[in-house]
Amino acid sequence: MKRKAVLLYNPKAGHRAIITHLDYIAKKMQQFGYELSLYRSMAPGDIKSYIKENITVDNTQLILISGGDGTVNDCITGMLEKGLDIPLLILPLGTSNDFANSAGIPMGIKECLALVEEGELSYIDVGKANEKYFINVCNMGLFSGVSHTVDLEMKKKFGRLAYYVKGFEEIQNYQAMDMTITTDKEILKGKYILVLVFNGKGAGGLLKLAQEAEITDGVFNMVCIKDIGFFDVPGLFLKVLQGEHLKDSKVDYITTDKVTIECHNQEQKHFVTDVDGEEGPSFPMKIEVLSNKLRIFLPKKEEEA
């Protein structure tokens, strides 16, 4: 009996890149011995709903998800909420593909599909913030609402640059968050403009934010940026590009498998939270690592000499 695979895709992601690849994907899956069906997302949340209503371990042996970080999050949320343990192949064809970049997943469609035969199927960690899942990052504060508010036409025209333009607009009027960050080892209290809880290595195309992070190590790598002045931002940003920001006195760096984050500002509605580019939960947030929770295709690790 032929194995069955389903391709779930966001047709609007990444300049509609998936459309030109559909026949090639179908051909390769046939060569791999899979009978392929398609589901085209029409609105945010569609893919999660489709998975929960239609996919089972009996009728599907492989899931392919095509889109950016938000589309991938929609998919893994549906899988985890239904308790599905089905191999997942990520085709990173969105405007933002931070998780794929962090995990070393190739950007080319040919190389991605080759992972089915030439890669390795690995269990990875997943983060859970209150009731929301993430595989790359949960962040709060400055820039966290950019992916929710950037105009679709702007994304089509400028790609990732659209996020940076929107982010610069936020910097000028931003207010710091008065926070308490509690782990098993320490309690931090103070004013922060941005807190990032990483499972992956980076966000916003910046892969050096949490260079030591691994998606299989059972811990988060947290980067917490304290309240700094507007004119200090360029200097810190330069350190981020160089991977030197963790040495800065205005940055707290934490590794932990669970954390509680409270925001004490009265007007909490001004402080946006985010999971993988989608709207995150409200404060207070309890965030934990779910170890070895999801099976995905990754490139084989190079053997050490």
PDB file of N, CA and C in Angstrom, residues 159-237:
ATOM      1  N   GLY A 159       9.688  42.617   1.008  1.00  0.00           N
ATOM      2  CA  GLY A 159      10.140  41.404   1.677  1.00  0.00           C
ATOM      3  C   GLY A 159      10.451  41.654   3.139  1.00  0.00           C
ATOM      4  N   ARG A 160      11.559  41.064   3.628  1.00  0.00           N
ATOM      5  CA  ARG A 160      11.925  41.196   5.045  1.00  0.00           C
ATOM      6  C   ARG A 160      12.188  42.641   5.450  1.00  0.00           C
ATOM      7  N   LEU A 161      12.604  43.473   4.507  1.00  0.00           N
ATOM      8  CA  LEU A 161      12.878  44.877   4.812  1.00  0.00           C
ATOM      9  C   LEU A 161      11.656  45.572   5.399  1.00  0.00           C
ATOM     10  N   ALA A 162      10.462  45.114   5.028  1.00  0.00           N
ATOM     11  CA  ALA A 162       9.227  45.707   5.546  1.00  0.00           C
ATOM     12  C   ALA A 162       9.162  45.599   7.066  1.00  0.00           C
ATOM     13  N   TYR A 163       9.668  44.492   7.622  1.00  0.00           N
ATOM     14  CA  TYR A 163       9.668  44.313   9.072  1.00  0.00           C
ATOM     15  C   TYR A 163      10.599  45.324   9.747  1.00  0.00           C
ATOM     16  N   TYR A 164      11.746  45.562   9.142  1.00  0.00           N
ATOM     17  CA  TYR A 164      12.704  46.494   9.736  1.00  0.00           C
ATOM     18  C   TYR A 164      12.180  47.929   9.729  1.00  0.00           C
ATOM     19  N   VAL A 165      11.505  48.301   8.639  1.00  0.00           N
ATOM     20  CA  VAL A 165      10.924  49.647   8.553  1.00  0.00           C
ATOM     21  C   VAL A 165       9.885  49.838   9.650  1.00  0.00           C
ATOM     22  N   LYS A 166       9.017  48.833   9.827  1.00  0.00           N
ATOM     23  CA  LYS A 166       7.984  48.899  10.858  1.00  0.00           C
ATOM     24  C   LYS A 166       8.614  48.930  12.250  1.00  0.00           C
ATOM     25  N   GLY A 167       9.671  48.151  12.431  1.00  0.00           N
ATOM     26  CA  GLY A 167      10.346  48.117  13.721  1.00  0.00           C
ATOM     27  C   GLY A 167      10.965  49.448  14.092  1.00  0.00           C
ATOM     28  N   PHE A 168      11.540  50.136  13.108  1.00  0.00           N
ATOM     29  CA  PHE A 168      12.151  51.441  13.380  1.00  0.00           C
ATOM     30  C   PHE A 168      11.104  52.441  13.857  1.00  0.00           C
ATOM     31  N   GLU A 169       9.894  52.341  13.322  1.00  0.00           N
ATOM     32  CA  GLU A 169       8.813  53.235  13.745  1.00  0.00           C
ATOM     33  C   GLU A 169       8.498  53.043  15.230  1.00  0.00           C
ATOM     34  N   GLU A 170       8.603  51.793  15.707  1.00  0.00           N
ATOM     35  CA  GLU A 170       8.286  51.490  17.108  1.00  0.00           C
ATOM     36  C   GLU A 170       9.305  52.083  18.077  1.00  0.00           C
ATOM     37  N   ILE A 171      10.568  52.086  17.688  1.00  0.00           N
ATOM     38  CA  ILE A 171      11.644  52.468  18.609  1.00  0.00           C
ATOM     39  C   ILE A 171      11.437  53.853  19.200  1.00  0.00           C
ATOM     40  N   GLN A 172      10.957  54.768  18.372  1.00  0.00           N
ATOM     41  CA  GLN A 172      10.932  56.180  18.751  1.00  0.00           C
ATOM     42  C   GLN A 172      10.024  56.492  19.942  1.00  0.00           C
ATOM     43  N   ASN A 173       8.962  55.710  20.142  1.00  0.00           N
ATOM     44  CA  ASN A 173       8.004  56.030  21.209  1.00  0.00           C
ATOM     45  C   ASN A 173       7.814  54.885  22.208  1.00  0.00           C
ATOM     46  N   TYR A 174       8.789  53.982  22.261  1.00  0.00           N
ATOM     47  CA  TYR A 174       8.554  52.786  23.060  1.00  0.00           C
ATOM     48  C   TYR A 174       8.789  53.000  24.553  1.00  0.00           C
ATOM     49  N   GLN A 175       7.954  52.336  25.368  1.00  0.00           N
ATOM     50  CA  GLN A 175       8.054  52.395  26.830  1.00  0.00           C
ATOM     51  C   GLN A 175       8.542  51.044  27.345  1.00  0.00           C
ATOM     52  N   ALA A 176       9.424  51.059  28.325  1.00  0.00           N
ATOM     53  CA  ALA A 176       9.970  49.819  28.870  1.00  0.00           C
ATOM     54  C   ALA A 176       8.930  49.067  29.694  1.00  0.00           C
ATOM     55  N   MET A 177       9.131  47.747  29.790  1.00  0.00           N
ATOM     56  CA  MET A 177       8.266  46.891  30.600  1.00  0.00           C
ATOM     57  C   MET A 177       8.890  46.709  31.981  1.00  0.00           C
ATOM     58  N   ASP A 178       8.087  46.865  33.015  1.00  0.00           N
ATOM     59  CA  ASP A 178       8.515  46.620  34.393  1.00  0.00           C
ATOM     60  C   ASP A 178       8.239  45.147  34.674  1.00  0.00           C
ATOM     61  N   MET A 179       9.294  44.329  34.778  1.00  0.00           N
ATOM     62  CA  MET A 179       9.103  42.882  34.757  1.00  0.00           C
ATOM     63  C   MET A 179       9.731  42.167  35.941  1.00  0.00           C
ATOM     64  N   THR A 180       9.168  40.984  36.214  1.00  0.00           N
ATOM     65  CA  THR A 180       9.800  40.008  37.095  1.00  0.00           C
ATOM     66  C   THR A 180       9.944  38.721  36.299  1.00  0.00           C
ATOM     67  N   ILE A 181      11.177  38.227  36.203  1.00  0.00           N
ATOM     68  CA  ILE A 181      11.483  37.015  35.442  1.00  0.00           C
ATOM     69  C   ILE A 181      11.979  35.970  36.430  1.00  0.00           C
ATOM     70  N   THR A 182      11.234  34.876  36.565  1.00  0.00           N
ATOM     71  CA  THR A 182      11.527  33.878  37.599  1.00  0.00           C
ATOM     72  C   THR A 182      11.845  32.520  36.980  1.00  0.00           C
ATOM     73  N   THR A 183      13.026  31.980  37.307  1.00  0.00           N
ATOM     74  CA  THR A 183      13.395  30.618  36.916  1.00  0.00           C
ATOM     75  C   THR A 183      13.688  29.826  38.184  1.00  0.00           C
ATOM     76  N   ASP A 184      14.057  28.559  38.030  1.00  0.00           N
ATOM     77  CA  ASP A 184      14.408  27.742  39.192  1.00  0.00           C
ATOM     78  C   ASP A 184      15.674  28.249  39.882  1.00  0.00           C
ATOM     79  N   LYS A 185      16.518  28.961  39.124  1.00  0.00           N
ATOM     80  CA  LYS A 185      17.820  29.372  39.645  1.00  0.00           C
ATOM     81  C   LYS A 185      17.890  30.820  40.103  1.00  0.00           C
ATOM     82  N   GLU A 186      17.043  31.684  39.538  1.00  0.00           N
ATOM     83  CA  GLU A 186      17.184  33.114  39.844  1.00  0.00           C
ATOM     84  C   GLU A 186      15.884  33.875  39.608  1.00  0.00           C
ATOM     85  N   ILE A 187      15.844  35.065  40.189  1.00  0.00           N
ATOM     86  CA  ILE A 187      14.731  35.995  39.970  1.00  0.00           C
ATOM     87  C   ILE A 187      15.323  37.332  39.535  1.00  0.00           C
ATOM     88  N   LEU A 188      14.900  37.800  38.378  1.00  0.00           N
ATOM     89  CA  LEU A 188      15.355  39.096  37.867  1.00  0.00           C
ATOM     90  C   LEU A 188      14.203  40.081  37.918  1.00  0.00           C
ATOM     91  N   LYS A 189      14.478  41.278  38.420  1.00  0.00           N
ATOM     92  CA  LYS A 189      13.465  42.332  38.447  1.00  0.00           C
ATOM     93  C   LYS A 189      14.056  43.584  37.817  1.00  0.00           C
ATOM     94  N   GLY A 190      13.277  44.232  36.959  1.00  0.00           N
ATOM     95  CA  GLY A 190      13.779  45.452  36.343  1.00  0.00           C
ATOM     96  C   GLY A 190      12.975  45.861  35.131  1.00  0.00           C
ATOM     97  N   LYS A 191      13.470  46.878  34.449  1.00  0.00           N
ATOM     98  CA  LYS A 191      12.803  47.394  33.254  1.00  0.00           C
ATOM     99  C   LYS A 191      13.512  46.856  32.010  1.00  0.00           C
ATOM    100  N   TYR A 192      12.724  46.266  31.130  1.00  0.00           N
ATOM    101  CA  TYR A 192      13.253  45.671  29.900  1.00  0.00           C
ATOM    102  C   TYR A 192      12.466  46.188  28.704  1.00  0.00           C
ATOM    103  N   ILE A 193      13.170  46.367  27.581  1.00  0.00           N
ATOM    104  CA  ILE A 193      12.456  46.766  26.366  1.00  0.00           C
ATOM    105  C   ILE A 193      12.144  45.570  25.478  1.00  0.00           C
ATOM    106  N   LEU A 194      12.885  44.478  25.661  1.00  0.00           N
ATOM    107  CA  LEU A 194      12.672  43.294  24.825  1.00  0.00           C
ATOM    108  C   LEU A 194      13.161  42.054  25.551  1.00  0.00           C
ATOM    109  N   VAL A 195      12.312  41.026  25.574  1.00  0.00           N
ATOM    110  CA  VAL A 195      12.683  39.731  26.140  1.00  0.00           C
ATOM    111  C   VAL A 195      12.397  38.667  25.088  1.00  0.00           C
ATOM    112  N   LEU A 196      13.416  37.855  24.788  1.00  0.00           N
ATOM    113  CA  LEU A 196      13.277  36.792  23.797  1.00  0.00           C
ATOM    114  C   LEU A 196      13.584  35.455  24.449  1.00  0.00           C
ATOM    115  N   VAL A 197      12.677  34.498  24.297  1.00  0.00           N
ATOM    116  CA  VAL A 197      12.850  33.156  24.837  1.00  0.00           C
ATOM    117  C   VAL A 197      13.056  32.229  23.640  1.00  0.00           C
ATOM    118  N   PHE A 198      14.299  31.812  23.430  1.00  0.00           N
ATOM    119  CA  PHE A 198      14.653  31.078  22.215  1.00  0.00           C
ATOM    120  C   PHE A 198      14.660  29.565  22.408  1.00  0.00           C
ATOM    121  N   ASN A 199      14.034  28.882  21.454  1.00  0.00           N
ATOM    122  CA  ASN A 199      14.284  27.469  21.217  1.00  0.00           C
ATOM    123  C   ASN A 199      15.274  27.371  20.060  1.00  0.00           C
ATOM    124  N   GLY A 200      15.046  28.205  19.030  1.00  0.00           N
ATOM    125  CA  GLY A 200      15.983  28.326  17.920  1.00  0.00           C
ATOM    126  C   GLY A 200      17.088  29.320  18.244  1.00  0.00           C
ATOM    127  N   LYS A 201      17.802  29.756  17.194  1.00  0.00           N
ATOM    128  CA  LYS A 201      18.975  30.598  17.397  1.00  0.00           C
ATOM    129  C   LYS A 201      18.746  32.081  17.138  1.00  0.00           C
ATOM    130  N   GLY A 202      17.692  32.443  16.394  1.00  0.00           N
ATOM    131  CA  GLY A 202      17.563  33.841  16.017  1.00  0.00           C
ATOM    132  C   GLY A 202      16.159  34.241  15.647  1.00  0.00           C
ATOM    133  N   ALA A 203      15.989  35.534  15.422  1.00  0.00           N
ATOM    134  CA  ALA A 203      14.688  36.090  15.031  1.00  0.00           C
ATOM    135  C   ALA A 203      14.939  37.325  14.182  1.00  0.00           C
ATOM    136  N   GLY A 204      13.982  37.653  13.336  1.00  0.00           N
ATOM    137  CA  GLY A 204      14.118  38.830  12.497  1.00  0.00           C
ATOM    138  C   GLY A 204      15.292  38.759  11.548  1.00  0.00           C
ATOM    139  N   GLY A 205      15.688  37.530  11.183  1.00  0.00           N
ATOM    140  CA  GLY A 205      16.827  37.357  10.291  1.00  0.00           C
ATOM    141  C   GLY A 205      18.172  37.466  10.978  1.00  0.00           C
ATOM    142  N   LEU A 206      18.185  37.668  12.288  1.00  0.00           N
ATOM    143  CA  LEU A 206      19.426  37.826  13.055  1.00  0.00           C
ATOM    144  C   LEU A 206      19.744  36.511  13.757  1.00  0.00           C
ATOM    145  N   LEU A 207      20.621  35.707  13.159  1.00  0.00           N
ATOM    146  CA  LEU A 207      20.873  34.355  13.646  1.00  0.00           C
ATOM    147  C   LEU A 207      21.916  34.285  14.754  1.00  0.00           C
ATOM    148  N   LYS A 208      22.469  35.434  15.149  1.00  0.00           N
ATOM    149  CA  LYS A 208      23.468  35.423  16.214  1.00  0.00           C
ATOM    150  C   LYS A 208      22.896  35.862  17.559  1.00  0.00           C
ATOM    151  N   LEU A 209      21.582  35.987  17.649  1.00  0.00           N
ATOM    152  CA  LEU A 209      20.972  36.421  18.908  1.00  0.00           C
ATOM    153  C   LEU A 209      21.184  35.403  20.018  1.00  0.00           C
ATOM    154  N   ALA A 210      21.065  34.114  19.678  1.00  0.00           N
ATOM    155  CA  ALA A 210      21.247  33.048  20.675  1.00  0.00           C
ATOM    156  C   ALA A 210      22.035  31.916  20.023  1.00  0.00           C
ATOM    157  N   GLN A 211      23.307  32.176  19.770  1.00  0.00           N
ATOM    158  CA  GLN A 211      24.127  31.243  18.989  1.00  0.00           C
ATOM    159  C   GLN A 211      24.273  29.870  19.629  1.00  0.00           C
ATOM    160  N   GLU A 212      24.191  29.808  20.958  1.00  0.00           N
ATOM    161  CA  GLU A 212      24.403  28.539  21.655  1.00  0.00           C
ATOM    162  C   GLU A 212      23.142  27.685  21.715  1.00  0.00           C
ATOM    163  N   ALA A 213      22.014  28.238  21.303  1.00  0.00           N
ATOM    164  CA  ALA A 213      20.746  27.506  21.405  1.00  0.00           C
ATOM    165  C   ALA A 213      20.731  26.293  20.476  1.00  0.00           C
ATOM    166  N   GLU A 214      20.123  25.222  20.957  1.00  0.00           N
ATOM    167  CA  GLU A 214      19.930  24.010  20.157  1.00  0.00           C
ATOM    168  C   GLU A 214      18.483  23.566  20.319  1.00  0.00           C
ATOM    169  N   ILE A 215      17.903  23.029  19.253  1.00  0.00           N
ATOM    170  CA  ILE A 215      16.492  22.627  19.306  1.00  0.00           C
ATOM    171  C   ILE A 215      16.300  21.239  19.892  1.00  0.00           C
ATOM    172  N   THR A 216      17.402  20.649  20.398  1.00  0.00           N
ATOM    173  CA  THR A 216      17.307  19.310  20.985  1.00  0.00           C
ATOM    174  C   THR A 216      17.945  19.235  22.370  1.00  0.00           C
ATOM    175  N   ASP A 217      18.231  20.396  23.003  1.00  0.00           N
ATOM    176  CA  ASP A 217      18.987  20.360  24.262  1.00  0.00           C
ATOM    177  C   ASP A 217      18.133  20.463  25.519  1.00  0.00           C
ATOM    178  N   GLY A 218      16.811  20.611  25.362  1.00  0.00           N
ATOM    179  CA  GLY A 218      15.926  20.618  26.519  1.00  0.00           C
ATOM    180  C   GLY A 218      15.888  21.910  27.306  1.00  0.00           C
ATOM    181  N   VAL A 219      16.504  22.984  26.783  1.00  0.00           N
ATOM    182  CA  VAL A 219      16.475  24.267  27.493  1.00  0.00           C
ATOM    183  C   VAL A 219      16.224  25.423  26.523  1.00  0.00           C
ATOM    184  N   PHE A 220      15.739  26.528  27.087  1.00  0.00           N
ATOM    185  CA  PHE A 220      15.625  27.785  26.359  1.00  0.00           C
ATOM    186  C   PHE A 220      16.898  28.601  26.567  1.00  0.00           C
ATOM    187  N   ASN A 221      17.185  29.460  25.617  1.00  0.00           N
ATOM    188  CA  ASN A 221      18.223  30.477  25.768  1.00  0.00           C
ATOM    189  C   ASN A 221      17.526  31.826  25.713  1.00  0.00           C
ATOM    190  N   MET A 222      17.545  32.555  26.823  1.00  0.00           N
ATOM    191  CA  MET A 222      16.812  33.815  26.927  1.00  0.00           C
ATOM    192  C   MET A 222      17.743  35.016  26.789  1.00  0.00           C
ATOM    193  N   VAL A 223      17.335  35.962  25.964  1.00  0.00           N
ATOM    194  CA  VAL A 223      18.056  37.217  25.795  1.00  0.00           C
ATOM    195  C   VAL A 223      17.128  38.339  26.251  1.00  0.00           C
ATOM    196  N   CYS A 224      17.515  39.025  27.324  1.00  0.00           N
ATOM    197  CA  CYS A 224      16.659  40.048  27.935  1.00  0.00           C
ATOM    198  C   CYS A 224      17.384  41.392  27.871  1.00  0.00           C
ATOM    199  N   ILE A 225      16.853  42.309  27.080  1.00  0.00           N
ATOM    200  CA  ILE A 225      17.505  43.601  26.871  1.00  0.00           C
ATOM    201  C   ILE A 225      16.887  44.650  27.790  1.00  0.00           C
ATOM    202  N   LYS A 226      17.727  45.230  28.631  1.00  0.00           N
ATOM    203  CA  LYS A 226      17.261  46.212  29.610  1.00  0.00           C
ATOM    204  C   LYS A 226      16.900  47.534  28.935  1.00  0.00           C
ATOM    205  N   ASP A 227      16.282  48.399  29.705  1.00  0.00           N
ATOM    206  CA  ASP A 227      15.867  49.709  29.198  1.00  0.00           C
ATOM    207  C   ASP A 227      17.089  50.519  28.769  1.00  0.00           C
ATOM    208  N   ILE A 228      17.136  50.895  27.504  1.00  0.00           N
ATOM    209  CA  ILE A 228      18.234  51.717  26.995  1.00  0.00           C
ATOM    210  C   ILE A 228      17.658  52.906  26.233  1.00  0.00           C
ATOM    211  N   GLY A 229      18.452  53.929  26.084  1.00  0.00           N
ATOM    212  CA  GLY A 229      18.003  55.118  25.378  1.00  0.00           C
ATOM    213  C   GLY A 229      17.965  54.904  23.872  1.00  0.00           C
ATOM    214  N   PHE A 230      17.219  55.745  23.197  1.00  0.00           N
ATOM    215  CA  PHE A 230      17.058  55.663  21.745  1.00  0.00           C
ATOM    216  C   PHE A 230      18.406  55.663  21.027  1.00  0.00           C
ATOM    217  N   PHE A 231      19.331  56.503  21.498  1.00  0.00           N
ATOM    218  CA  PHE A 231      20.613  56.640  20.812  1.00  0.00           C
ATOM    219  C   PHE A 231      21.584  55.500  21.137  1.00  0.00           C
ATOM    220  N   ASP A 232      21.207  54.636  22.099  1.00  0.00           N
ATOM    221  CA  ASP A 232      22.032  53.466  22.413  1.00  0.00           C
ATOM    222  C   ASP A 232      21.665  52.266  21.547  1.00  0.00           C
ATOM    223  N   VAL A 233      20.507  52.328  20.885  1.00  0.00           N
ATOM    224  CA  VAL A 233      20.021  51.190  20.096  1.00  0.00           C
ATOM    225  C   VAL A 233      20.971  50.825  18.954  1.00  0.00           C
ATOM    226  N   PRO A 234      21.460  51.779  18.142  1.00  0.00           N
ATOM    227  CA  PRO A 234      22.354  51.400  17.031  1.00  0.00           C
ATOM    228  C   PRO A 234      23.599  50.652  17.492  1.00  0.00           C
ATOM    229  N   GLY A 235      24.190  51.086  18.610  1.00  0.00           N
ATOM    230  CA  GLY A 235      25.385  50.430  19.120  1.00  0.00           C
ATOM    231  C   GLY A 235      25.113  48.997  19.533  1.00  0.00           C
ATOM    232  N   LEU A 236      23.985  48.775  20.213  1.00  0.00           N
ATOM    233  CA  LEU A 236      23.631  47.428  20.633  1.00  0.00           C
ATOM    234  C   LEU A 236      23.298  46.562  19.419  1.00  0.00           C
ATOM    235  N   PHE A 237      22.620  47.144  18.440  1.00  0.00           N
ATOM    236  CA  PHE A 237      22.279  46.413  17.219  1.00  0.00           C
ATOM    237  C   PHE A 237      23.548  45.946  16.504  1.00  0.00           C
TER     238      PHE A 237
END
